């Protein structure tokens, strides 16, 4: 798999569209990582690993159902902070990198007064935080509005849980405002 745009680096905050583009799913790109093969009990190395926070839909069910992944052994009923391959992270064609120095987003955050910092930590710190949440699985209960996949990824990146999707409001108007702002981020196109 090759990126025709920028190449992902471990510690990058990535996201991809889901629910028809209304919401994004966020995670931390880890590069190479080890997963346990449940059949052999042995650890295997996978490429393009992602740590992300999976929640339930409003009916209390896992968002997608699929058979166990042959690459990373993820099962769709496993929720909370998970480490999976990139294929399990997104269904679409495009992965975007969440930029931490986008002026419009920074400005929006400043004027809202609800977020104070918007600076990414060094990649090794980000990776350490993501693994720490994964091993303890202690990011708390998933909540679409108060504790979601974006909170998780920004917490790993900055040490503070930011609330971009919710800041722009919920529903279609918020999603549009949010996606307009996102137009300023750079896309990563995978072939
Ligand atoms: Zn997988």
mmCIF file of N, CA, C and O in Angstrom, residues 14 25-30 33-35 46 48-56 62 64 66 69 72-90 127 129-140 142 148-149 152-153 156:
data_model
loop_
_atom_site.group_PDB
_atom_site.id
_atom_site.type_symbol
_atom_site.label_atom_id
_atom_site.label_comp_id
_atom_site.label_asym_id
_atom_site.label_seq_id
_atom_site.Cartn_x
_atom_site.Cartn_y
_atom_site.Cartn_z
ATOM 1 N N UNK A 14 -4.911 10.243 12.553
ATOM 2 C CA UNK A 14 -5.573 10.077 11.256
ATOM 3 C C UNK A 14 -7.076 9.944 11.451
ATOM 4 O O UNK A 14 -7.542 9.599 12.535
ATOM 5 N N UNK A 25 -14.120 8.875 11.855
ATOM 6 C CA UNK A 25 -13.530 8.007 12.862
ATOM 7 C C UNK A 25 -12.051 8.357 12.976
ATOM 8 O O UNK A 25 -11.373 8.534 11.978
ATOM 9 N N UNK A 26 -11.574 8.486 14.206
ATOM 10 C CA UNK A 26 -10.215 8.974 14.455
ATOM 11 C C UNK A 26 -9.352 7.906 15.110
ATOM 12 O O UNK A 26 -9.866 7.057 15.831
ATOM 13 N N UNK A 27 -8.068 8.013 14.902
ATOM 14 C CA UNK A 27 -7.157 7.093 15.566
ATOM 15 C C UNK A 27 -5.722 7.583 15.470
ATOM 16 O O UNK A 27 -5.430 8.600 14.843
ATOM 17 N N UNK A 28 -4.832 6.848 16.131
ATOM 18 C CA UNK A 28 -3.403 7.163 16.085
ATOM 19 C C UNK A 28 -2.719 6.090 15.257
ATOM 20 O O UNK A 28 -2.797 4.895 15.567
ATOM 21 N N UNK A 29 -2.051 6.516 14.203
ATOM 22 C CA UNK A 29 -1.303 5.597 13.347
ATOM 23 C C UNK A 29 -0.038 5.165 14.081
ATOM 24 O O UNK A 29 0.711 6.003 14.583
ATOM 25 N N UNK A 30 0.185 3.851 14.146
ATOM 26 C CA UNK A 30 1.298 3.329 14.941
ATOM 27 C C UNK A 30 2.411 2.732 14.083
ATOM 28 O O UNK A 30 3.466 2.383 14.612
ATOM 29 N N UNK A 33 3.350 -2.920 14.544
ATOM 30 C CA UNK A 33 2.945 -3.241 15.922
ATOM 31 C C UNK A 33 2.772 -4.741 16.039
ATOM 32 O O UNK A 33 2.670 -5.455 15.032
ATOM 33 N N UNK A 34 2.741 -5.206 17.274
ATOM 34 C CA UNK A 34 2.581 -6.643 17.504
ATOM 35 C C UNK A 34 1.160 -6.948 17.955
ATOM 36 O O UNK A 34 0.588 -6.229 18.767
ATOM 37 N N UNK A 35 0.593 -8.013 17.411
ATOM 38 C CA UNK A 35 -0.720 -8.486 17.845
ATOM 39 C C UNK A 35 -0.599 -9.971 18.185
ATOM 40 O O UNK A 35 0.263 -10.674 17.651
ATOM 41 N N UNK A 46 2.378 -6.746 12.618
ATOM 42 C CA UNK A 46 1.580 -6.255 11.495
ATOM 43 C C UNK A 46 2.085 -4.876 11.082
ATOM 44 O O UNK A 46 2.687 -4.150 11.869
ATOM 45 N N UNK A 48 1.134 -1.035 9.391
ATOM 46 C CA UNK A 48 0.010 -0.088 9.351
ATOM 47 C C UNK A 48 -0.999 -0.304 10.471
ATOM 48 O O UNK A 48 -2.199 -0.389 10.233
ATOM 49 N N UNK A 49 -0.510 -0.408 11.690
ATOM 50 C CA UNK A 49 -1.408 -0.570 12.830
ATOM 51 C C UNK A 49 -1.977 0.793 13.250
ATOM 52 O O UNK A 49 -1.348 1.834 13.047
ATOM 53 N N UNK A 50 -3.176 0.749 13.807
ATOM 54 C CA UNK A 50 -3.845 1.960 14.290
ATOM 55 C C UNK A 50 -4.424 1.658 15.671
ATOM 56 O O UNK A 50 -5.006 0.592 15.876
ATOM 57 N N UNK A 51 -4.241 2.594 16.606
ATOM 58 C CA UNK A 51 -4.925 2.475 17.896
ATOM 59 C C UNK A 51 -6.074 3.472 17.880
ATOM 60 O O UNK A 51 -5.885 4.653 17.592
ATOM 61 N N UNK A 52 -7.274 2.976 18.133
ATOM 62 C CA UNK A 52 -8.452 3.845 18.095
ATOM 63 C C UNK A 52 -9.462 3.404 19.127
ATOM 64 O O UNK A 52 -9.365 2.322 19.701
ATOM 65 N N UNK A 53 -10.448 4.273 19.344
ATOM 66 C CA UNK A 53 -11.442 4.085 20.393
ATOM 67 C C UNK A 53 -12.770 3.751 19.737
ATOM 68 O O UNK A 53 -13.348 4.582 19.039
ATOM 69 N N UNK A 54 -13.232 2.539 19.935
ATOM 70 C CA UNK A 54 -14.460 2.089 19.293
ATOM 71 C C UNK A 54 -15.620 2.132 20.269
ATOM 72 O O UNK A 54 -15.528 1.644 21.385
ATOM 73 N N UNK A 55 -16.712 2.698 19.828
ATOM 74 C CA UNK A 55 -17.889 2.777 20.680
ATOM 75 C C UNK A 55 -19.062 2.017 20.113
ATOM 76 O O UNK A 55 -18.943 1.289 19.135
ATOM 77 N N UNK A 56 -20.170 2.211 20.737
ATOM 78 C CA UNK A 56 -21.411 1.583 20.299
ATOM 79 C C UNK A 56 -22.240 2.598 19.546
ATOM 80 O O UNK A 56 -22.088 3.792 19.746
ATOM 81 N N UNK A 62 -22.360 -2.807 18.333
ATOM 82 C CA UNK A 62 -21.125 -2.486 17.620
ATOM 83 C C UNK A 62 -21.509 -1.913 16.256
ATOM 84 O O UNK A 62 -22.506 -2.311 15.657
ATOM 85 N N UNK A 64 -20.111 -1.977 13.255
ATOM 86 C CA UNK A 64 -20.025 -2.818 12.058
ATOM 87 C C UNK A 64 -19.821 -4.265 12.490
ATOM 88 O O UNK A 64 -19.233 -4.538 13.524
ATOM 89 N N UNK A 66 -18.251 -7.769 11.179
ATOM 90 C CA UNK A 66 -17.515 -8.515 10.163
ATOM 91 C C UNK A 66 -16.804 -9.674 10.837
ATOM 92 O O UNK A 66 -16.639 -9.689 12.050
ATOM 93 N N UNK A 69 -10.691 -10.389 11.636
ATOM 94 C CA UNK A 69 -9.748 -9.934 10.618
ATOM 95 C C UNK A 69 -8.568 -10.913 10.517
ATOM 96 O O UNK A 69 -7.960 -11.256 11.524
ATOM 97 N N UNK A 72 -5.119 -8.684 11.637
ATOM 98 C CA UNK A 72 -4.856 -8.208 12.997
ATOM 99 C C UNK A 72 -5.684 -8.955 14.042
ATOM 100 O O UNK A 72 -5.561 -8.686 15.229
ATOM 101 N N UNK A 73 -6.558 -9.870 13.610
ATOM 102 C CA UNK A 73 -7.383 -10.731 14.472
ATOM 103 C C UNK A 73 -8.445 -9.957 15.241
ATOM 104 O O UNK A 73 -9.018 -10.461 16.207
ATOM 105 N N UNK A 74 -8.701 -8.725 14.818
ATOM 106 C CA UNK A 74 -9.743 -7.948 15.489
ATOM 107 C C UNK A 74 -11.115 -8.549 15.194
ATOM 108 O O UNK A 74 -11.384 -8.996 14.091
ATOM 109 N N UNK A 75 -11.979 -8.564 16.217
ATOM 110 C CA UNK A 75 -13.365 -8.992 16.021
ATOM 111 C C UNK A 75 -14.274 -7.805 16.261
ATOM 112 O O UNK A 75 -14.014 -6.993 17.149
ATOM 113 N N UNK A 76 -15.340 -7.726 15.486
ATOM 114 C CA UNK A 76 -16.142 -6.493 15.489
ATOM 115 C C UNK A 76 -16.841 -6.233 16.819
ATOM 116 O O UNK A 76 -17.263 -5.123 17.083
ATOM 117 N N UNK A 77 -16.969 -7.233 17.679
ATOM 118 C CA UNK A 77 -17.622 -6.967 18.964
ATOM 119 C C UNK A 77 -16.636 -6.432 20.009
ATOM 120 O O UNK A 77 -17.037 -6.055 21.109
ATOM 121 N N UNK A 78 -15.350 -6.399 19.680
ATOM 122 C CA UNK A 78 -14.367 -5.867 20.623
ATOM 123 C C UNK A 78 -14.426 -4.340 20.604
ATOM 124 O O UNK A 78 -14.192 -3.724 19.567
ATOM 125 N N UNK A 79 -14.744 -3.772 21.749
ATOM 126 C CA UNK A 79 -14.911 -2.325 21.831
ATOM 127 C C UNK A 79 -13.937 -1.744 22.846
ATOM 128 O O UNK A 79 -13.225 -2.471 23.509
ATOM 129 N N UNK A 80 -13.948 -0.429 22.923
ATOM 130 C CA UNK A 80 -13.007 0.260 23.795
ATOM 131 C C UNK A 80 -11.790 0.662 22.978
ATOM 132 O O UNK A 80 -11.873 0.838 21.768
ATOM 133 N N UNK A 81 -10.644 0.798 23.644
ATOM 134 C CA UNK A 81 -9.413 1.163 22.938
ATOM 135 C C UNK A 81 -8.842 -0.114 22.313
ATOM 136 O O UNK A 81 -8.577 -1.084 23.019
ATOM 137 N N UNK A 82 -8.695 -0.118 21.002
ATOM 138 C CA UNK A 82 -8.245 -1.320 20.298
ATOM 139 C C UNK A 82 -7.058 -1.004 19.386
ATOM 140 O O UNK A 82 -6.879 0.138 18.968
ATOM 141 N N UNK A 83 -6.260 -2.026 19.118
ATOM 142 C CA UNK A 83 -5.189 -1.911 18.134
ATOM 143 C C UNK A 83 -5.583 -2.804 16.963
ATOM 144 O O UNK A 83 -5.808 -4.002 17.144
ATOM 145 N N UNK A 84 -5.726 -2.215 15.790
ATOM 146 C CA UNK A 84 -6.110 -2.995 14.606
ATOM 147 C C UNK A 84 -5.225 -2.605 13.430
ATOM 148 O O UNK A 84 -4.439 -1.653 13.512
ATOM 149 N N UNK A 85 -5.413 -3.330 12.321
ATOM 150 C CA UNK A 85 -4.752 -2.916 11.088
ATOM 151 C C UNK A 85 -5.546 -1.759 10.475
ATOM 152 O O UNK A 85 -6.662 -1.458 10.897
ATOM 153 N N UNK A 86 -4.962 -1.122 9.483
ATOM 154 C CA UNK A 86 -5.592 0.028 8.832
ATOM 155 C C UNK A 86 -6.921 -0.376 8.179
ATOM 156 O O UNK A 86 -7.871 0.404 8.153
ATOM 157 N N UNK A 87 -7.001 -1.604 7.650
ATOM 158 C CA UNK A 87 -8.230 -2.065 6.993
ATOM 159 C C UNK A 87 -9.409 -2.077 7.961
ATOM 160 O O UNK A 87 -10.536 -1.803 7.578
ATOM 161 N N UNK A 88 -9.139 -2.436 9.209
ATOM 162 C CA UNK A 88 -10.206 -2.483 10.215
ATOM 163 C C UNK A 88 -10.550 -1.082 10.703
ATOM 164 O O UNK A 88 -11.605 -0.870 11.282
ATOM 165 N N UNK A 89 -9.653 -0.144 10.497
ATOM 166 C CA UNK A 89 -9.876 1.223 10.966
ATOM 167 C C UNK A 89 -10.851 1.976 10.066
ATOM 168 O O UNK A 89 -11.649 2.777 10.523
ATOM 169 N N UNK A 90 -10.772 1.724 8.776
ATOM 170 C CA UNK A 90 -11.626 2.510 7.876
ATOM 171 C C UNK A 90 -12.196 1.657 6.757
ATOM 172 O O UNK A 90 -11.631 0.650 6.378
ATOM 173 N N UNK A 127 2.771 8.070 20.886
ATOM 174 C CA UNK A 127 2.736 6.609 20.791
ATOM 175 C C UNK A 127 2.655 5.992 22.190
ATOM 176 O O UNK A 127 1.886 5.068 22.432
ATOM 177 N N UNK A 129 1.429 7.364 24.897
ATOM 178 C CA UNK A 129 0.089 7.605 25.448
ATOM 179 C C UNK A 129 -0.920 6.615 24.868
ATOM 180 O O UNK A 129 -1.745 6.058 25.589
ATOM 181 N N UNK A 130 -0.843 6.408 23.539
ATOM 182 C CA UNK A 130 -1.804 5.505 22.883
ATOM 183 C C UNK A 130 -1.660 4.087 23.430
ATOM 184 O O UNK A 130 -2.660 3.428 23.748
ATOM 185 N N UNK A 131 -0.426 3.612 23.587
ATOM 186 C CA UNK A 131 -0.199 2.267 24.130
ATOM 187 C C UNK A 131 -0.676 2.176 25.572
ATOM 188 O O UNK A 131 -1.203 1.146 26.000
ATOM 189 N N UNK A 132 -0.482 3.242 26.321
ATOM 190 C CA UNK A 132 -0.894 3.243 27.710
ATOM 191 C C UNK A 132 -2.419 3.086 27.819
ATOM 192 O O UNK A 132 -2.919 2.292 28.617
ATOM 193 N N UNK A 133 -3.166 3.815 26.979
ATOM 194 C CA UNK A 133 -4.630 3.668 26.972
ATOM 195 C C UNK A 133 -5.024 2.269 26.501
ATOM 196 O O UNK A 133 -5.978 1.681 27.000
ATOM 197 N N UNK A 134 -4.282 1.751 25.524
ATOM 198 C CA UNK A 134 -4.595 0.419 25.000
ATOM 199 C C UNK A 134 -4.409 -0.643 26.085
ATOM 200 O O UNK A 134 -5.271 -1.500 26.275
ATOM 201 N N UNK A 135 -3.287 -0.581 26.785
ATOM 202 C CA UNK A 135 -2.985 -1.628 27.754
ATOM 203 C C UNK A 135 -3.888 -1.565 28.977
ATOM 204 O O UNK A 135 -4.267 -2.581 29.530
ATOM 205 N N UNK A 136 -4.245 -0.368 29.381
ATOM 206 C CA UNK A 136 -5.128 -0.252 30.554
ATOM 207 C C UNK A 136 -6.588 -0.265 30.131
ATOM 208 O O UNK A 136 -7.456 -0.476 30.953
ATOM 209 N N UNK A 137 -6.844 -0.012 28.854
ATOM 210 C CA UNK A 137 -8.206 0.186 28.325
ATOM 211 C C UNK A 137 -9.024 1.039 29.290
ATOM 212 O O UNK A 137 -10.127 0.682 29.700
ATOM 213 N N UNK A 138 -8.452 2.172 29.627
ATOM 214 C CA UNK A 138 -9.068 2.998 30.678
ATOM 215 C C UNK A 138 -9.496 4.361 30.159
ATOM 216 O O UNK A 138 -9.438 5.346 30.874
ATOM 217 N N UNK A 139 -9.912 4.411 28.905
ATOM 218 C CA UNK A 139 -10.356 5.724 28.414
ATOM 219 C C UNK A 139 -11.805 5.995 28.824
ATOM 220 O O UNK A 139 -12.367 7.025 28.514
ATOM 221 N N UNK A 140 -12.416 5.080 29.507
ATOM 222 C CA UNK A 140 -13.772 5.305 30.023
ATOM 223 C C UNK A 140 -14.841 4.834 29.067
ATOM 224 O O UNK A 140 -14.560 4.186 28.056
ATOM 225 N N UNK A 142 -17.531 4.951 26.229
ATOM 226 C CA UNK A 142 -17.678 5.707 24.989
ATOM 227 C C UNK A 142 -18.975 6.505 25.024
ATOM 228 O O UNK A 142 -20.019 5.996 25.406
ATOM 229 N N UNK A 148 -15.542 10.524 22.720
ATOM 230 C CA UNK A 148 -15.609 9.738 21.487
ATOM 231 C C UNK A 148 -14.211 9.489 20.916
ATOM 232 O O UNK A 148 -13.191 9.772 21.546
ATOM 233 N N UNK A 149 -14.183 8.944 19.703
ATOM 234 C CA UNK A 149 -12.916 8.573 19.081
ATOM 235 C C UNK A 149 -12.007 9.774 18.845
ATOM 236 O O UNK A 149 -10.788 9.664 18.872
ATOM 237 N N UNK A 152 -10.337 10.763 22.070
ATOM 238 C CA UNK A 152 -9.244 9.826 22.337
ATOM 239 C C UNK A 152 -7.984 10.216 21.566
ATOM 240 O O UNK A 152 -6.888 10.312 22.130
ATOM 241 N N UNK A 153 -8.142 10.441 20.257
ATOM 242 C CA UNK A 153 -6.969 10.742 19.419
ATOM 243 C C UNK A 153 -6.323 12.068 19.810
ATOM 244 O O UNK A 153 -5.095 12.178 19.859
ATOM 245 N N UNK A 156 -4.356 11.655 22.993
ATOM 246 C CA UNK A 156 -3.048 11.044 22.721
ATOM 247 C C UNK A 156 -2.083 12.070 22.145
ATOM 248 O O UNK A 156 -0.901 12.090 22.480
#
